Every structure is written in C-alpha cells, then in structure tokens.
N, CA and C of each residue as an Amber inpcrd file, in Angstrom:
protein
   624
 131.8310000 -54.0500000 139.8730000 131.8470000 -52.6080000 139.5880000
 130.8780000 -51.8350000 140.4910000 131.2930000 -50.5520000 140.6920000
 130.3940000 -49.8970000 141.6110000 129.1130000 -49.4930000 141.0690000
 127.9660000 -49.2800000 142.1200000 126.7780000 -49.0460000 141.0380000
 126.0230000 -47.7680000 141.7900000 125.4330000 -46.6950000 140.9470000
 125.1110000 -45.9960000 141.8810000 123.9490000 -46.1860000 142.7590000
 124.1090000 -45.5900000 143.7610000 122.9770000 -45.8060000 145.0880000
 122.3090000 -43.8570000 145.5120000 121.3340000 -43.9740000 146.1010000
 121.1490000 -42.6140000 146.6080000 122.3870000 -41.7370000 147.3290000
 122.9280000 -42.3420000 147.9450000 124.2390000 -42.0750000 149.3810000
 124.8040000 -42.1320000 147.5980000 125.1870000 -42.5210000 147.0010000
 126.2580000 -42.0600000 146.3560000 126.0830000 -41.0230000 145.2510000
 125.3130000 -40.9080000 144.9320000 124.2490000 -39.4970000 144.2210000
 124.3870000 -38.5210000 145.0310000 124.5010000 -38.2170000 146.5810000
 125.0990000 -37.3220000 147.1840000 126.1530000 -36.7680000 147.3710000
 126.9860000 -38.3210000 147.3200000 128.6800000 -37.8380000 147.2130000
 128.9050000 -36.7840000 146.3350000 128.4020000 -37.9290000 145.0610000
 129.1410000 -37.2510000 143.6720000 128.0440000 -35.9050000 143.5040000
 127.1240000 -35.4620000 143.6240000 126.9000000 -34.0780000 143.3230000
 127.9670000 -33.0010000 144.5110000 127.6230000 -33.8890000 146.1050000
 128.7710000 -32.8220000 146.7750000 130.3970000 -32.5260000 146.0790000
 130.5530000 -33.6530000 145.6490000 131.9870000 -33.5540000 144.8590000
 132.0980000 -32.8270000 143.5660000 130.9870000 -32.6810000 142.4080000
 131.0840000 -31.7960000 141.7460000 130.8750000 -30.6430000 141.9780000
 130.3860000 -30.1570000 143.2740000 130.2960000 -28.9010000 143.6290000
 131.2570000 -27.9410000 143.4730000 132.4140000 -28.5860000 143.9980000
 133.6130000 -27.9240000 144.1110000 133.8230000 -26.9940000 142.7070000
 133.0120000 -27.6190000 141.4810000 133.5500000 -27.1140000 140.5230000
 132.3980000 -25.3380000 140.1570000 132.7090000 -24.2600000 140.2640000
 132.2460000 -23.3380000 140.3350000 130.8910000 -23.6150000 139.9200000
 130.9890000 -23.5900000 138.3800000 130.0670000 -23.5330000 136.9940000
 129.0780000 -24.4790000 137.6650000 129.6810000 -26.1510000 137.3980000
 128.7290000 -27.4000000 137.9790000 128.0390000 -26.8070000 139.3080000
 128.4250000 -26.3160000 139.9390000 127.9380000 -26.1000000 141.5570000
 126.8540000 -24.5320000 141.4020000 126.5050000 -24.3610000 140.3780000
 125.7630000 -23.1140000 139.9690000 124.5690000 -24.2680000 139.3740000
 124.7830000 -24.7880000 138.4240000 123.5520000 -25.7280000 137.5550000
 123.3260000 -26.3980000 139.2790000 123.9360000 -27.2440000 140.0000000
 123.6550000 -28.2920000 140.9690000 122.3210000 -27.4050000 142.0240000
 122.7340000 -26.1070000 142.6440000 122.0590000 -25.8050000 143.2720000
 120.4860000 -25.4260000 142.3680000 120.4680000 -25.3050000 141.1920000
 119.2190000 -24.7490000 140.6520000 118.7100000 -26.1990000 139.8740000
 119.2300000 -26.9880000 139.8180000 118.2550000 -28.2360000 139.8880000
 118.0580000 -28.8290000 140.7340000 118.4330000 -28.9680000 141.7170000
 118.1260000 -29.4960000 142.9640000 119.2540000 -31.0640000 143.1260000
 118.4010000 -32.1880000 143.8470000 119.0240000 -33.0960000 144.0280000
 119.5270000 -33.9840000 142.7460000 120.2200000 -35.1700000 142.6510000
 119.9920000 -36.0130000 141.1420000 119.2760000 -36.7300000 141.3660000
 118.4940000 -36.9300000 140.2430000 117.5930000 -38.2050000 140.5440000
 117.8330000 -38.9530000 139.1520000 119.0650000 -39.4670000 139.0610000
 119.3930000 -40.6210000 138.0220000 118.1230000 -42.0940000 138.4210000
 117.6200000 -42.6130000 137.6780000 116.6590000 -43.6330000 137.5440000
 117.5900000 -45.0120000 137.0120000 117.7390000 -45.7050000 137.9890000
 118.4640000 -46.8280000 137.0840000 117.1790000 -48.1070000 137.0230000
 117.3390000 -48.2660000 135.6440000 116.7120000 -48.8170000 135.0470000
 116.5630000 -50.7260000 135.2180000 118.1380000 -50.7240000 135.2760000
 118.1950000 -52.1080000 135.6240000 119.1600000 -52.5650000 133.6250000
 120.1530000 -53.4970000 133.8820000 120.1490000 -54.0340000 132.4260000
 119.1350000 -54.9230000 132.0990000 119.7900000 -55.7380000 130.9420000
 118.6960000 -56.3830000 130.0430000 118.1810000 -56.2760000 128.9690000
 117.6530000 -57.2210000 128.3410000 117.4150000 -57.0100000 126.9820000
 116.1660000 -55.8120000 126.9940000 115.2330000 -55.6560000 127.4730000
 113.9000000 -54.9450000 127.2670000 114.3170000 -53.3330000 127.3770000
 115.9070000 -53.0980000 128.0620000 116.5750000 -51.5200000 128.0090000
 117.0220000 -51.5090000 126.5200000 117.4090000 -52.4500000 126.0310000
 118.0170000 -52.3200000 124.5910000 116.9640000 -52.4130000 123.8550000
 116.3860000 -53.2090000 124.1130000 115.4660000 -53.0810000 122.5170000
 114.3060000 -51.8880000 122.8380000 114.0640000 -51.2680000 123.7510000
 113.4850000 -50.2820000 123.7250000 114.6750000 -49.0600000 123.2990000
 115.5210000 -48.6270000 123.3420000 116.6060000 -47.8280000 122.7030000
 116.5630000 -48.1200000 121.2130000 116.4720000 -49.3710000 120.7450000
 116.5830000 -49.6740000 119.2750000 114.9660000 -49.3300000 118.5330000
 114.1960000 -49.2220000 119.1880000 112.8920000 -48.5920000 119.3060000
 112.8470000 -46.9300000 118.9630000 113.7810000 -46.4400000 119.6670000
 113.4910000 -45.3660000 119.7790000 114.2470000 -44.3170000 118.8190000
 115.4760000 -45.1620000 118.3570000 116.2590000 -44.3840000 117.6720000
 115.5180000 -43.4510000 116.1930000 116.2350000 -41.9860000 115.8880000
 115.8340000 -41.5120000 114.9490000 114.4280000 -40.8630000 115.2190000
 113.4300000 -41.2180000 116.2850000 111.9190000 -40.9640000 116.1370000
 111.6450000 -40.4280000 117.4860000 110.6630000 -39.6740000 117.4580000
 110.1210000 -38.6660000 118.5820000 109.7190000 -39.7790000 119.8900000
 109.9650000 -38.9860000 120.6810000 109.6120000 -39.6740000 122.1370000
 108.2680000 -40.4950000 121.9630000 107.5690000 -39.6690000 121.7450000
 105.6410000 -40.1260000 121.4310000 105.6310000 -41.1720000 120.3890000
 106.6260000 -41.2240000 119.3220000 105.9930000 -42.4500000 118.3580000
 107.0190000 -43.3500000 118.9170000 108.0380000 -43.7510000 119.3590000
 108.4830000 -44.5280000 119.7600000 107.6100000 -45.0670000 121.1360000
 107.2360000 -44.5910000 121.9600000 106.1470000 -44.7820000 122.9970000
 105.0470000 -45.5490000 122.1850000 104.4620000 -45.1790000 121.3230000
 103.5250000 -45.8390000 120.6650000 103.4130000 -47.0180000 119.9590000
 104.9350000 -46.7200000 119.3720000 105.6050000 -48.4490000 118.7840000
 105.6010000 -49.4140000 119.8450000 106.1490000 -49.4810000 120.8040000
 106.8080000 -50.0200000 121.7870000 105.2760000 -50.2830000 122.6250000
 104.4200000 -49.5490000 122.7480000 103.0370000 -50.1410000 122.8660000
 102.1880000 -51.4990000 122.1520000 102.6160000 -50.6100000 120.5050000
 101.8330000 -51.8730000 119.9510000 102.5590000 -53.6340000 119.8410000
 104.1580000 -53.1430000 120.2320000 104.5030000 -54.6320000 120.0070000
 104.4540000 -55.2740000 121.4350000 104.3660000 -54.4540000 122.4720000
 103.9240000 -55.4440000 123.8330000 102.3290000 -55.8160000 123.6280000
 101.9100000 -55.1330000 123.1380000 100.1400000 -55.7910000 122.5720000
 100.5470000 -57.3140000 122.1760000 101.8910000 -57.4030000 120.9160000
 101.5900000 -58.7650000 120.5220000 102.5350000 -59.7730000 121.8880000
 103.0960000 -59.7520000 122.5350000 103.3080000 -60.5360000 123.3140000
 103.3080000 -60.6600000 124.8050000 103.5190000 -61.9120000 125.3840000
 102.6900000 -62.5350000 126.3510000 103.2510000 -61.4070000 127.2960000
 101.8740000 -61.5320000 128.2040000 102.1590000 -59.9920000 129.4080000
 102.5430000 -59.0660000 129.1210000 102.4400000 -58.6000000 127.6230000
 103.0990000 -57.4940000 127.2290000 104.8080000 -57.3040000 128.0520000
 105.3880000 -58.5200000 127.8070000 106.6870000 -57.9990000 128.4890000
 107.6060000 -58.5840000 127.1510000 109.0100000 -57.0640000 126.9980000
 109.5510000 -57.1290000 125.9920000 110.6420000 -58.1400000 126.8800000
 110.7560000 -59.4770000 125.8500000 111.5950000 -60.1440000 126.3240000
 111.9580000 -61.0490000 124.5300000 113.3710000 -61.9790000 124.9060000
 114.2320000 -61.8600000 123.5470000 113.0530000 -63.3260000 122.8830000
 112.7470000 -63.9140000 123.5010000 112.3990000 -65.0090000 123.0200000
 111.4940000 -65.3500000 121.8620000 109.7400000 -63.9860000 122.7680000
 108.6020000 -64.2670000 122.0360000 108.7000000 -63.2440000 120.9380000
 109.7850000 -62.2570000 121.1740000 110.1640000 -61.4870000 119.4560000
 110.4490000 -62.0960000 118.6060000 111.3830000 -63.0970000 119.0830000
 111.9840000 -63.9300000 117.4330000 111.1220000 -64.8680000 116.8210000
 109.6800000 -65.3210000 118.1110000 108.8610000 -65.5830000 117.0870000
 107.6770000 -64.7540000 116.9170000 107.7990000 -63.7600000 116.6080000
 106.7310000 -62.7840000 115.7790000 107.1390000 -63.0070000 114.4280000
 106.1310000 -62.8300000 113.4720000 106.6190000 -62.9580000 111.9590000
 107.0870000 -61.2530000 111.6500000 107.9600000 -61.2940000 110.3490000
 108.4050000 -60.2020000 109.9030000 106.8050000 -58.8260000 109.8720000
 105.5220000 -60.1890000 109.4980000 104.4700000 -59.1210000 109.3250000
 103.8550000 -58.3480000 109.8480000 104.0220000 -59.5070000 111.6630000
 103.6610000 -58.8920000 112.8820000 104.6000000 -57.5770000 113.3180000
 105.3140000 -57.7590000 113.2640000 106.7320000 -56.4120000 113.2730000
 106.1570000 -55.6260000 112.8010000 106.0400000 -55.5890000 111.5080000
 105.5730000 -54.3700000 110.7050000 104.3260000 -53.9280000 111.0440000
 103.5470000 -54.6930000 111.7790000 102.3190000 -53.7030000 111.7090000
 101.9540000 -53.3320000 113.3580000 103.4280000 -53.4590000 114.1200000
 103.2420000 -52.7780000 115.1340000 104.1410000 -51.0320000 114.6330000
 104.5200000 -51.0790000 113.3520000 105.0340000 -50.1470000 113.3720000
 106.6200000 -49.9020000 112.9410000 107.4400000 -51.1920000 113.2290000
 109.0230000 -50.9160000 113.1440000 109.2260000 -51.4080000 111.7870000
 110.0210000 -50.6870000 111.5120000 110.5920000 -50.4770000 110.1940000
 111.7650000 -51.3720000 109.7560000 112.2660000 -51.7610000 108.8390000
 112.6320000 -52.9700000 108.3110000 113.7820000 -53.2190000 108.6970000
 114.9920000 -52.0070000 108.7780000 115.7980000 -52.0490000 109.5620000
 115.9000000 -52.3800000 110.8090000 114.7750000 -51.5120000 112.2510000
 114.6740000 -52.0300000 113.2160000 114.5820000 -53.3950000 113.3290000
 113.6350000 -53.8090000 112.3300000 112.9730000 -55.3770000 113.0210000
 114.7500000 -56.2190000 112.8990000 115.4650000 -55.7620000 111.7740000
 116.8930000 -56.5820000 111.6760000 117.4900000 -56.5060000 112.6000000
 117.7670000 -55.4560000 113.3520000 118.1130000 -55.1130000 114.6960000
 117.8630000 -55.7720000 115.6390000 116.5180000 -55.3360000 115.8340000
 115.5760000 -56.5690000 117.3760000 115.9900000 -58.2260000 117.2810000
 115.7700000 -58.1170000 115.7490000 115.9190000 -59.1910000 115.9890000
 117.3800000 -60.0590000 116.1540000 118.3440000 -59.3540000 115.4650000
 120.0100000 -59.4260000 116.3310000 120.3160000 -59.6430000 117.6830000
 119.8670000 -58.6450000 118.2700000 119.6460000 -58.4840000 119.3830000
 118.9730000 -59.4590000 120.1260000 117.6030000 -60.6610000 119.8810000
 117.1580000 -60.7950000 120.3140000 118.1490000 -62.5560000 120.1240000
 118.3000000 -62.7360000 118.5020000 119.1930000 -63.9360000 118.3680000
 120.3460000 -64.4300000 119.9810000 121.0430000 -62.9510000 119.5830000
 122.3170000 -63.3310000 120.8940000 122.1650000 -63.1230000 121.6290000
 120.9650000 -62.6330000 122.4970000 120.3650000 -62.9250000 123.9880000
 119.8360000 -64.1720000 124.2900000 119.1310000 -64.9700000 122.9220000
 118.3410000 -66.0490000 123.2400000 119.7040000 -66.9980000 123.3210000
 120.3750000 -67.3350000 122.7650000 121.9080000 -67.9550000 122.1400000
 122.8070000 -68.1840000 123.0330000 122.6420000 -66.6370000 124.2060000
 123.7490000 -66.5560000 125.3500000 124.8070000 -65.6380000 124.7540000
 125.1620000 -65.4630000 123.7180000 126.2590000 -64.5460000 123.1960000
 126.4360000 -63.3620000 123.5330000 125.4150000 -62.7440000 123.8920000
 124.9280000 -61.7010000 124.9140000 124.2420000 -62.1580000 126.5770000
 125.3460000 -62.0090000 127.0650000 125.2370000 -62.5960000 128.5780000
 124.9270000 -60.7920000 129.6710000 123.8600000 -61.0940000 129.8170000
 123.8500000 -59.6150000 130.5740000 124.2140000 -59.9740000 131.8180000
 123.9470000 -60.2910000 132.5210000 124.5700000 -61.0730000 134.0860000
 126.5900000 -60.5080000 133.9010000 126.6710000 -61.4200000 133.1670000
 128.1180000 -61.0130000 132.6540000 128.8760000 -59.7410000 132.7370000
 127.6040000 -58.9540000 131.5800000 128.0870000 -57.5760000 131.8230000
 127.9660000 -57.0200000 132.5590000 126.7850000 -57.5150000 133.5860000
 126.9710000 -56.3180000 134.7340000 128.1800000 -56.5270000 135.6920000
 128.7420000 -57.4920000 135.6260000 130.1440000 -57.3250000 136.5350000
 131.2650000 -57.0790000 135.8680000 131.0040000 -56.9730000 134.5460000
 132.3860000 -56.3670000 133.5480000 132.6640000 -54.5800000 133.3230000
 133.9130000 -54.6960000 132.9600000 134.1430000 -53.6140000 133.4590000
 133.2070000 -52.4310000 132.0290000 133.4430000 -51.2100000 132.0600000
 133.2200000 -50.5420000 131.2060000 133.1600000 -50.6510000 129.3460000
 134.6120000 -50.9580000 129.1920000 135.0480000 -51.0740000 127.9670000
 134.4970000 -52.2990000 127.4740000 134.7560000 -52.9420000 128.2770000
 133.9790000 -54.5160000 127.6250000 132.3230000 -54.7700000 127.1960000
 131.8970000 -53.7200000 128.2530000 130.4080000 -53.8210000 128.0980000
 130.3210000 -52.9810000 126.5880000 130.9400000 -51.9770000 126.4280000
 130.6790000 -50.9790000 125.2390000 131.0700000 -52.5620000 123.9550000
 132.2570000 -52.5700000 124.0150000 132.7450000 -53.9090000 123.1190000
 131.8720000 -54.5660000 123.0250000 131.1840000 -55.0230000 123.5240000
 130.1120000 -56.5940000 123.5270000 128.5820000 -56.2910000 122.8460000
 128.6570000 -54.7920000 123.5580000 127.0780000 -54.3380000 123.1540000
 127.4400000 -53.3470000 121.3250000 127.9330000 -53.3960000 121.1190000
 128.7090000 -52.5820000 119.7580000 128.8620000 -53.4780000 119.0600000
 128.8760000 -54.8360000 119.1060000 128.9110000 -56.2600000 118.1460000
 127.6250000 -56.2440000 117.7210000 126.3470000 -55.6670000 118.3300000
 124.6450000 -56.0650000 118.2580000 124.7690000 -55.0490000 116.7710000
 123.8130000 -55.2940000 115.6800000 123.6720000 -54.2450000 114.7430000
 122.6810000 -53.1010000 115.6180000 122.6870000 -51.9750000 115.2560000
 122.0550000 -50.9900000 115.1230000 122.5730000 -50.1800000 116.7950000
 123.4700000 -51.0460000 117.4780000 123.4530000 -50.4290000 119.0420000
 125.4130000 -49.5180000 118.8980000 125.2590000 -48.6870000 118.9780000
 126.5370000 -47.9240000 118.5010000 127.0700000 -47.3950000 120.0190000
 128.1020000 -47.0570000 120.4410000 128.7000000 -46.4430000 121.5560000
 128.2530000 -45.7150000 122.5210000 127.2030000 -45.0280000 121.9790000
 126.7490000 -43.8340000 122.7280000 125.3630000 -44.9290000 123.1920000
 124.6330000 -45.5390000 122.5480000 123.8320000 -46.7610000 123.0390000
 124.1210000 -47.6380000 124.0330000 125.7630000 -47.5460000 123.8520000
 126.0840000 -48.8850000 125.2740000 126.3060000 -47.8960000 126.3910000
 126.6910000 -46.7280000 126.1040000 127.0980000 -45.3380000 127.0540000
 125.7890000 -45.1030000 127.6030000 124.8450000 -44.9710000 127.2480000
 123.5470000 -44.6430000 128.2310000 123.0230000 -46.0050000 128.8100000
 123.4800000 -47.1030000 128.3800000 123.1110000 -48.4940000 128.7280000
 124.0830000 -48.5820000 130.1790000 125.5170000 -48.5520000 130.3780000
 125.9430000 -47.8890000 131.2260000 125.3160000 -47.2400000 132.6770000
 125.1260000 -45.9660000 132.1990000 124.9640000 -45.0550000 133.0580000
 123.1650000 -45.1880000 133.2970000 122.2870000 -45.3560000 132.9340000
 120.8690000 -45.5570000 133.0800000 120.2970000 -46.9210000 132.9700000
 121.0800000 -47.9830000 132.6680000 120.5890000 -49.8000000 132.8660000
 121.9830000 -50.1260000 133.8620000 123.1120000 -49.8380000 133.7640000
 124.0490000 -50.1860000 135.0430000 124.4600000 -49.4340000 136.2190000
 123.6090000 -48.2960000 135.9870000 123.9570000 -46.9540000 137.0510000
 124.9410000 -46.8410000 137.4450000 126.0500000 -47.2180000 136.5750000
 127.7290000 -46.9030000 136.7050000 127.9680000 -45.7660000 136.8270000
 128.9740000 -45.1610000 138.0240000 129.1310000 -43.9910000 138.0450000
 130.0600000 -42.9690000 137.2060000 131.1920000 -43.3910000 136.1530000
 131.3860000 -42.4260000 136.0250000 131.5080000 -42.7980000 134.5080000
 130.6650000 -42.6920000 133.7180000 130.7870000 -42.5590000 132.2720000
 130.3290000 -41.4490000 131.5650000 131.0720000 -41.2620000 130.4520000
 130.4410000 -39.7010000 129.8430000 130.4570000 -40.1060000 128.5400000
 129.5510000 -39.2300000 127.5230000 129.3360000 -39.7200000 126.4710000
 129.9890000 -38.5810000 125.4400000 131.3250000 -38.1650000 125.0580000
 131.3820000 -36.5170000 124.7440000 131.2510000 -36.7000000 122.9860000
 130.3860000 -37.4710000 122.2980000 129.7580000 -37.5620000 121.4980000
 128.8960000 -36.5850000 121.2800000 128.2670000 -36.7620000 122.1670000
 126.9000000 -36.2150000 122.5530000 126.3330000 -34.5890000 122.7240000
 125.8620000 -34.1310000 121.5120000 125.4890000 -32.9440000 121.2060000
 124.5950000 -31.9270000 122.3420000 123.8120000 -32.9290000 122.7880000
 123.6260000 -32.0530000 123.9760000 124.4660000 -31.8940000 124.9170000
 125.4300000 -32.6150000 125.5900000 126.5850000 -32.2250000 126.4070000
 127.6370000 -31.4020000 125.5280000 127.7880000 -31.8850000 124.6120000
 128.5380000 -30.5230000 123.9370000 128.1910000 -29.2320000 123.8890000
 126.6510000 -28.8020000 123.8710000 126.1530000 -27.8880000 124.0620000
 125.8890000 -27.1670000 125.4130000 125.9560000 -28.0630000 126.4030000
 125.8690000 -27.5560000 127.7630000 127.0920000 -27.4240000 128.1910000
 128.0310000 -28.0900000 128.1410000 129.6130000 -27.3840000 128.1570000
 129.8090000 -26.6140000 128.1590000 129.4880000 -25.6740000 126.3670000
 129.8600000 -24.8030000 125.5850000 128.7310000 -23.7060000 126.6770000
 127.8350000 -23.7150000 127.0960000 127.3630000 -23.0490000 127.8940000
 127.8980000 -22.0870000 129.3400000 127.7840000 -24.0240000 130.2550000
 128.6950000 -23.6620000 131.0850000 130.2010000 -23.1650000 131.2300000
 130.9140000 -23.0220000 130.3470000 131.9700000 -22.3130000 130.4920000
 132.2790000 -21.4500000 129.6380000 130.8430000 -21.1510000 129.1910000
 131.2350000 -20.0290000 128.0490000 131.9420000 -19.8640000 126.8220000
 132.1730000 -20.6600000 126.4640000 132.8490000 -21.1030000 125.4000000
 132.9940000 -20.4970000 123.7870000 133.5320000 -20.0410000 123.2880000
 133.1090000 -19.4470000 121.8960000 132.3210000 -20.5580000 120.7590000
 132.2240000 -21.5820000 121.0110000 131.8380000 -22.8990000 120.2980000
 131.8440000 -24.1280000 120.4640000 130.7940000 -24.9590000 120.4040000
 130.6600000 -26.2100000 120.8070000 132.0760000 -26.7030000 120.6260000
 132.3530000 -27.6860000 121.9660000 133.5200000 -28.5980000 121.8070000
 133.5830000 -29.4030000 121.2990000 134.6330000 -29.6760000 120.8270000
 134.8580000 -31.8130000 119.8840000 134.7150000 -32.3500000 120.9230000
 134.3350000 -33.6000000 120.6040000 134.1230000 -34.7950000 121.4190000
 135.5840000 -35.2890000 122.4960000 136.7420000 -34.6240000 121.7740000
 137.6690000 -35.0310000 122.4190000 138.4270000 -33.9340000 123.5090000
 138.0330000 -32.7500000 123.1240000 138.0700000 -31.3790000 123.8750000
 137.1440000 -31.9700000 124.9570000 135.9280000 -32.4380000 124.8730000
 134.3290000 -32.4740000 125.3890000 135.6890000 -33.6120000 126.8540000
 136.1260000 -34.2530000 126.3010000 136.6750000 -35.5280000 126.4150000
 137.1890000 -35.0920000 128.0610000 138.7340000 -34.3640000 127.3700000
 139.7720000 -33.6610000 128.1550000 138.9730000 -32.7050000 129.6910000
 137.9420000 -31.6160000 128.9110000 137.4280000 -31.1060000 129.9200000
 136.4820000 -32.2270000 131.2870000 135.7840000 -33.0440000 130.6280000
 134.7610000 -34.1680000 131.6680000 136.1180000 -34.9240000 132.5080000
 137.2370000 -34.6240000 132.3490000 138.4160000 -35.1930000 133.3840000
 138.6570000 -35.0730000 134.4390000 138.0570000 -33.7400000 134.8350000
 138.0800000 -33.2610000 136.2550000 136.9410000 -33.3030000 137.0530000
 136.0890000 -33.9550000 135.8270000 134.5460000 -34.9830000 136.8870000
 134.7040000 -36.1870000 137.3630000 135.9670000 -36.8120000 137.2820000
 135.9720000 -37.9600000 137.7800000 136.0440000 -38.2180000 139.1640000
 135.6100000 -39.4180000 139.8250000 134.9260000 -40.7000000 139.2560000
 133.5560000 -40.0740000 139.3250000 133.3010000 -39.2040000 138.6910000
 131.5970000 -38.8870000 139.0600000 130.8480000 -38.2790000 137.2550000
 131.2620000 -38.8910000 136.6280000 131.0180000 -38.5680000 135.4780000
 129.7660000 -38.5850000 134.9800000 128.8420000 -39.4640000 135.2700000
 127.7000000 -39.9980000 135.0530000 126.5510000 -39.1160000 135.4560000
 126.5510000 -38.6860000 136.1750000 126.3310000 -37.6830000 137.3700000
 126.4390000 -35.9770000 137.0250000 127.3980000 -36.1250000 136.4550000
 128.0690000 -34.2710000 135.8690000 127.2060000 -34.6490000 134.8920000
 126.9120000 -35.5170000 133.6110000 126.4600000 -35.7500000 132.6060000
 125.0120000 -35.4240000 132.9330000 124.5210000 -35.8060000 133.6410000
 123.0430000 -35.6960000 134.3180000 122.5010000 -34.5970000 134.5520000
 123.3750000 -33.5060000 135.1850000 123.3840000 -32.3620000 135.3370000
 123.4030000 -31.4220000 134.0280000 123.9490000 -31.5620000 133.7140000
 124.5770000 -31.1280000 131.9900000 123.7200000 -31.1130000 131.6070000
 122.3940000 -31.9850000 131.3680000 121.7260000 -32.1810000 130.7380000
 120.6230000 -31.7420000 131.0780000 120.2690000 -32.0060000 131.9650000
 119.1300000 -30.9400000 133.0130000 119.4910000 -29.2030000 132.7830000
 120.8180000 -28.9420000 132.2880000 120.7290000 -27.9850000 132.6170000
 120.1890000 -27.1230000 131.1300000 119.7660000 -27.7160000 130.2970000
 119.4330000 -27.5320000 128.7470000 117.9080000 -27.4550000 128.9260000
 117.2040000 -27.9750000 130.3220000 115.5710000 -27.7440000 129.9780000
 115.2640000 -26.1320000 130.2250000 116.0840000 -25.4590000 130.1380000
 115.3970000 -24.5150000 130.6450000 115.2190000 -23.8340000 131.8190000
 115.7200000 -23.8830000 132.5660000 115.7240000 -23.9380000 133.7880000
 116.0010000 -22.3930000 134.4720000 116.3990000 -21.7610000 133.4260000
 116.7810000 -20.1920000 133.6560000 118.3590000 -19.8500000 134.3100000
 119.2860000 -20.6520000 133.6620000 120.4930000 -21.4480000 134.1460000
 120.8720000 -20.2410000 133.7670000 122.2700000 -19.7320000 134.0680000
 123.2430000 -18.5250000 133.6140000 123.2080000 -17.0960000 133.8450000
C-alpha cells in the first residue's frame, strides 16, 4: 500500500487545490505536515489511553505507566505483567486496563500481526483492529492515516470534520456521516490529507 512521503504531501495538497473552498483553508495554513507515527502496539495503546480524557491527563497517565516499565517503552509484553494494582495506580481505570490488556494479549500471541497490517489493505486493517476491545473504527481510521500514513482515508464519523465541512461549504447544518461520506468523494485518492486540512482549519485560524 502506498504510504505517505513529503513529495506526496505536495501532490495531494496541489490536487486538492483545485477544489475552491479546500484551496482557500490550503493557502492559509500553509504546507501539511501530517506526522506519521509509525504502527504498532505503543500507537494503540496510547489511543486507548487517551480515550474520553483531556490531552494533559492522558499525557500524565501514559507518563506514569512508562515509569513502571523497562526504558519506559510502551511495549505488549512488560504490560501484561504489571499487576491489576500497578495499572491502577498509574492511573487507568478498570475498563482501560481490560483493554490494554486485550490488546496487549493479541500482540504478545501474534493474533495481532502489525507487520501484516501494514501491507494489508484498508478494510482489513479496520477489521482486525475492531476485534481489540475498546479500539472502534474511527481508532483504526486515525491508526491508518497517522501510524500508516495511508493516503486516502476519511473518518466522516467524526464531529470535527463534520463541523468543518459544514463550514467550508456553508452548509445550513452539520452533515451525516454518510452525506460527510458522499461529499469527501471528490478528495480522492487524497483523503487523508483533505482530513488534515479540515481539521486545521477549526484552530482558528481566521478561516472564512
């Protein structure tokens, strides 16, 4: 599968240009600077970290449990042996730790083959990573586009792109996910990318 590169972060913003609206947000944020992360378990279980809770306490969680293991590096092995107590008193909550530790079972197991996924296609990766408890669609969708720097995935779930839509084209009201759907069609193959933008274009930026 293709993965994005700088040279192709150029394409695809020159290619969304074409589109009026997009090519108004593109010039007032400047270049993209998508960050790919890389897959792996330490992108997921920091997402399962973070869910539900502010940037800062999830930062802080995710601090205290690299405190308990070796090199402070989140990896599947030395989680599954932390005790339930150690969990808890870095902070994660009873649900999470069921999670991590799902997560951490079928990474250690192989059942979760990341190697795998990175040469599988889209759908499969969402499929495979949607079997883990607590990791839902829109989890394998940013896993995707920010741990596989795949270029063209969109998440039209996603309330902040629904909201920057409804922006950029003026819209009388946020779109459904499947409206959200229909319209991100004419970003292709650069979806990932329009999404990026979209989203940048919600800080503020003095857009419109």
């Amino acid at each position: 599968p293709t993965r994005l590169t700088t040279s192709s972060l150029r394409a695809g913003s020159r290619a969304l240009a074409k589109d009026a609206d997009l090519a108004h947000v593109i010039k007032e944020v400047g270049p993209c600077k998508i960050e790919i992360t890389g897959g792996g378990f330490a992108v997921l279980a920091r997402s399962i970290l973070s869910q539900q809770i502010s940037t800062k306490a999830a930062r802080s969680i995710r601090r205290n449990l690299q405190d308990l293991l070796p090199r402070r590096r989140l990896a599947a092995a030395p989680i599954l042996s932390l005790s339930d107590q150690q969990l808890q008193s870095a902070g994660i909550s009873a649900q999470k730790r069921g999670y991590l530790r799902d997560l951490a079972e079928r990474t250690v197991d192989g059942t979760l083959n990341f190697r795998r996924l990175a040469r599988a296609d889209e759908e499969t990766v969402i499929d495979e990573l949607t079997q883990v408890r607590g990791i839902g669609r829109w989890t394998a969708q940013m896993y995707l586009m920010f741990g596989l720097g795949r270029p063209d995935v969109f998440a039209p779930d996603d309330l902040g792109l629904q909201n920057a839509v409804r922006d950029l084209r003026a819209l009388p009201a946020r779109p459904s996910a499947g409206e959200l759907d229909e319209i991100a069609r004419a970003w292709r193959p650069w979806r990932t990318v329009a999404a990026w933008y979209l989203w940048r274009s919600l800080d503020g930026l003095g857009l419109g």
